[in-house]
GROMACS .gro file of C-alpha atoms in nm:
model
  196
    1MET     CA    1  10.337  11.912  20.531
    2LEU     CA    2  10.542  11.602  20.503
    3PRO     CA    3  10.650  11.494  20.201
    4LEU     CA    4  10.575  11.119  20.086
    5VAL     CA    5  10.799  10.892  19.940
    6LEU     CA    6  10.614  10.581  19.726
    7ALA     CA    7  10.857  10.278  19.804
    8SER     CA    8  10.825  10.131  19.478
    9ALA     CA    9  10.891  10.105  19.122
   10SER     CA   10  10.579  10.041  18.931
   11PRO     CA   11  10.414  10.305  18.726
   12ARG     CA   12  10.073  10.163  18.785
   13ARG     CA   13  10.111  10.246  19.177
   14ARG     CA   14  10.201  10.612  19.088
   15ASP     CA   15   9.965  10.674  18.864
   16LEU     CA   16   9.657  10.566  19.033
   17LEU     CA   17   9.783  10.792  19.335
   18ARG     CA   18   9.805  11.078  19.089
   19GLN     CA   19   9.388  10.958  19.025
   20ILE     CA   20   9.343  11.109  19.361
   21GLY     CA   21   9.569  11.390  19.319
   22ILE     CA   22   9.858  11.276  19.493
   23THR     CA   23  10.254  11.287  19.362
   24PRO     CA   24  10.503  11.124  19.556
   25ASP     CA   25  10.753  11.380  19.606
   26ALA     CA   26  10.998  11.077  19.538
   27ILE     CA   27  10.982  10.758  19.439
   28LEU     CA   28  11.203  10.477  19.578
   29ALA     CA   29  11.208  10.152  19.566
   30ALA     CA   30  11.300   9.881  19.776
   31ASP     CA   31  11.587   9.593  19.603
   32LEU     CA   32  11.413   9.311  19.859
   33ASP     CA   33  11.403   8.901  19.764
   34GLU     CA   34  11.025   8.871  19.719
   35THR     CA   35  11.003   8.453  19.754
   36PRO     CA   36  10.794   8.363  19.966
   37HIS     CA   37  10.878   8.196  20.306
   38PRO     CA   38  10.821   7.778  20.304
   39GLY     CA   39  10.450   7.734  20.413
   40GLU     CA   40  10.352   8.157  20.373
   41ALA     CA   41  10.020   8.225  20.318
   42PRO     CA   42   9.952   8.455  20.046
   43ARG     CA   43   9.767   8.731  20.364
   44ALA     CA   44  10.101   8.682  20.523
   45LEU     CA   45  10.380   8.742  20.272
   46ALA     CA   46  10.166   9.019  20.121
   47ALA     CA   47  10.174   9.190  20.445
   48ARG     CA   48  10.510   9.124  20.547
   49LEU     CA   49  10.689   9.248  20.184
   50ALA     CA   50  10.485   9.585  20.211
   51ALA     CA   51  10.651   9.625  20.576
   52SER     CA   52  10.971   9.510  20.446
   53LYS     CA   53  11.006   9.812  20.174
   54ALA     CA   54  10.872  10.054  20.380
   55ALA     CA   55  11.127   9.976  20.659
   56ALA     CA   56  11.420   9.938  20.387
   57VAL     CA   57  11.288  10.262  20.224
   58ALA     CA   58  11.240  10.504  20.528
   59PRO     CA   59  11.585  10.502  20.663
   60GLN     CA   60  11.688  10.658  20.309
   61ARG     CA   61  11.450  10.957  20.358
   62PRO     CA   62  11.397  10.963  20.749
   63ASP     CA   63  11.209  11.314  20.680
   64ALA     CA   64  10.924  11.147  20.493
   65LEU     CA   65  10.585  10.967  20.520
   66VAL     CA   66  10.703  10.633  20.343
   67LEU     CA   67  10.431  10.459  20.174
   68ALA     CA   68  10.478  10.124  20.016
   69ALA     CA   69  10.230   9.782  19.896
   70ASP     CA   70  10.275   9.467  19.738
   71THR     CA   71  10.020   9.261  19.541
   72VAL     CA   72   9.993   8.902  19.553
   73VAL     CA   73   9.752   8.673  19.336
   74ALA     CA   74   9.629   8.336  19.512
   75VAL     CA   75   9.436   8.057  19.408
   76GLY     CA   76   9.385   7.878  19.768
   77ARG     CA   77   9.688   7.876  19.948
   78ARG     CA   78   9.873   7.863  19.615
   79ILE     CA   79  10.056   8.216  19.534
   80LEU     CA   80  10.088   8.254  19.160
   81PRO     CA   81  10.419   8.452  19.021
   82LYS     CA   82  10.477   8.786  18.911
   83ALA     CA   83  10.529   8.701  18.498
   84ASP     CA   84  10.850   8.698  18.368
   85SER     CA   85  10.762   8.450  18.074
   86ASP     CA   86  10.507   8.365  17.850
   87ALA     CA   87  10.564   8.041  18.027
   88ASP     CA   88  10.441   8.211  18.353
   89ILE     CA   89  10.186   8.424  18.200
   90ARG     CA   90  10.039   8.095  18.016
   91ARG     CA   91  10.036   7.858  18.343
   92CYS     CA   92   9.876   8.183  18.573
   93LEU     CA   93   9.562   8.190  18.292
   94GLN     CA   94   9.560   7.829  18.255
   95LEU     CA   95   9.498   7.805  18.616
   96LEU     CA   96   9.281   8.104  18.676
   97SER     CA   97   9.064   8.006  18.379
   98GLY     CA   98   8.722   7.974  18.498
   99ARG     CA   99   8.784   8.022  18.885
  100ARG     CA  100   8.780   8.238  19.127
  101HIS     CA  101   9.116   8.408  19.309
  102ARG     CA  102   9.234   8.670  19.565
  103VAL     CA  103   9.432   8.968  19.509
  104LEU     CA  104   9.604   9.057  19.838
  105THR     CA  105   9.792   9.416  19.868
  106GLY     CA  106   9.961   9.458  20.193
  107LEU     CA  107  10.005   9.883  20.245
  108CYS     CA  108  10.223   9.987  20.493
  109LEU     CA  109  10.262  10.361  20.593
  110ARG     CA  110  10.579  10.518  20.822
  111HIS     CA  111  10.531  10.854  21.010
  112PRO     CA  112  10.885  10.977  21.039
  113ASP     CA  113  10.841  10.956  21.393
  114GLY     CA  114  10.827  10.567  21.409
  115ARG     CA  115  10.470  10.576  21.362
  116THR     CA  116  10.350  10.239  21.136
  117ALA     CA  117  10.006  10.209  20.955
  118ARG     CA  118   9.943   9.873  20.812
  119ARG     CA  119   9.615   9.746  20.604
  120LEU     CA  120   9.551   9.448  20.405
  121VAL     CA  121   9.307   9.467  20.129
  122GLU     CA  122   9.153   9.165  19.932
  123THR     CA  123   8.968   9.196  19.610
  124VAL     CA  124   8.803   8.826  19.510
  125VAL     CA  125   8.804   8.781  19.074
  126ARG     CA  126   8.617   8.485  18.881
  127PHE     CA  127   8.759   8.489  18.524
  128LYS     CA  128   8.542   8.351  18.290
  129ARG     CA  129   8.690   8.009  18.116
  130LEU     CA  130   8.934   8.066  17.892
  131ALA     CA  131   8.961   7.909  17.553
  132PRO     CA  132   9.342   7.811  17.477
  133ALA     CA  133   9.348   8.080  17.146
  134GLU     CA  134   9.212   8.367  17.398
  135ILE     CA  135   9.533   8.301  17.676
  136GLU     CA  136   9.748   8.266  17.348
  137ALA     CA  137   9.630   8.643  17.191
  138TYR     CA  138   9.686   8.739  17.544
  139LEU     CA  139  10.025   8.644  17.524
  140ALA     CA  140  10.086   8.813  17.220
  141CYS     CA  141   9.985   9.155  17.323
  142GLY     CA  142  10.281   9.159  17.643
  143GLU     CA  143  10.043   9.297  17.907
  144GLY     CA  144  10.118   9.022  18.136
  145LEU     CA  145  10.471   9.065  18.204
  146GLY     CA  146  10.566   9.162  18.486
  147LYS     CA  147  10.277   9.149  18.631
  148ALA     CA  148  10.131   8.963  18.972
  149GLY     CA  149   9.895   8.688  18.853
  150GLY     CA  150  10.018   8.726  18.489
  151TYR     CA  151   9.723   8.963  18.412
  152ALA     CA  152   9.707   9.335  18.358
  153ILE     CA  153   9.310   9.381  18.479
  154GLN     CA  154   9.319   9.752  18.369
  155GLY     CA  155   9.376   9.617  17.997
  156ARG     CA  156   9.266   9.355  17.757
  157ALA     CA  157   9.272   9.082  18.071
  158GLU     CA  158   8.935   9.290  18.219
  159GLN     CA  159   8.718   9.097  17.950
  160PHE     CA  160   8.827   8.824  18.109
  161VAL     CA  161   8.632   8.909  18.442
  162LEU     CA  162   8.284   8.790  18.518
  163TRP     CA  163   8.265   8.911  18.831
  164LEU     CA  164   8.495   9.140  19.088
  165GLY     CA  165   8.399   9.146  19.434
  166GLY     CA  166   8.623   9.416  19.628
  167SER     CA  167   8.829   9.711  19.530
  168TYR     CA  168   8.910   9.771  19.153
  169SER     CA  169   9.203   9.945  19.233
  170ASN     CA  170   9.331   9.718  19.456
  171VAL     CA  171   9.373   9.469  19.124
  172VAL     CA  172   9.554   9.689  18.967
  173GLY     CA  173   9.796   9.725  19.220
  174LEU     CA  174   9.671   9.996  19.484
  175PRO     CA  175   9.396  10.016  19.722
  176LEU     CA  176   9.268  10.422  19.666
  177ALA     CA  177   9.019  10.423  19.945
  178GLU     CA  178   9.218  10.215  20.204
  179THR     CA  179   9.571  10.436  20.107
  180ALA     CA  180   9.390  10.766  20.110
  181GLN     CA  181   9.300  10.684  20.534
  182LEU     CA  182   9.633  10.523  20.598
  183LEU     CA  183   9.765  10.913  20.441
  184ASP     CA  184   9.457  11.127  20.600
  185GLY     CA  185   9.545  10.927  20.942
  186PHE     CA  186   9.885  11.077  20.962
  187GLY     CA  187   9.801  11.419  20.854
  188TYR     CA  188   9.841  11.396  20.496
  189PRO     CA  189   9.601  11.655  20.268
  190LEU     CA  190   9.397  11.491  20.032
  191TRP     CA  191   9.228  11.810  19.908
  192PRO     CA  192   9.350  12.130  19.817
  193GLN     CA  193   9.182  12.341  20.111
  194SER     CA  194   9.067  12.587  19.840
  195TRP     CA  195   8.848  12.267  19.806
  196LEU     CA  196   8.779  12.246  20.184
   0.00000   0.00000   0.00000
């Protein structure tokens, strides 16, 4: 069995993989500039960053499958940031309040022989209208820092969600069904032999 390297420092992605019984052999984060190119669409950004992360990490572990992902939150063509401050979180939540938005995750799996498999997964999420006090209370809990779109659905922000269409795990940071399909396509065992 080939070793698996997760090209991400995200503890959420590692935890999601563990939910389906997969523990990466190594975690190597790619240090990339994630700034969108001028005029770059959200789908294109998610796909490009996932492929770039896999390409950056693969030379460090030429013996391994390298799994990379990047998640982008968008309202229309507007790409929301990974929130680095309370001001970022506040702006994101004000924009998301009472609206639908898209969560897009690009996946890229590289095989040591050079083959690459890619997917782009989209989930649509609708937030209720948020009162200013709810936004301030969410800021105080600190969950939105470092998160695309300024919120973590797996925490207190789940109470804001009126409707979700698509993969829930995608909104957390890694669409598990599609990830499992990519790994299975390259022969990575998803189930212990004793279960088959």
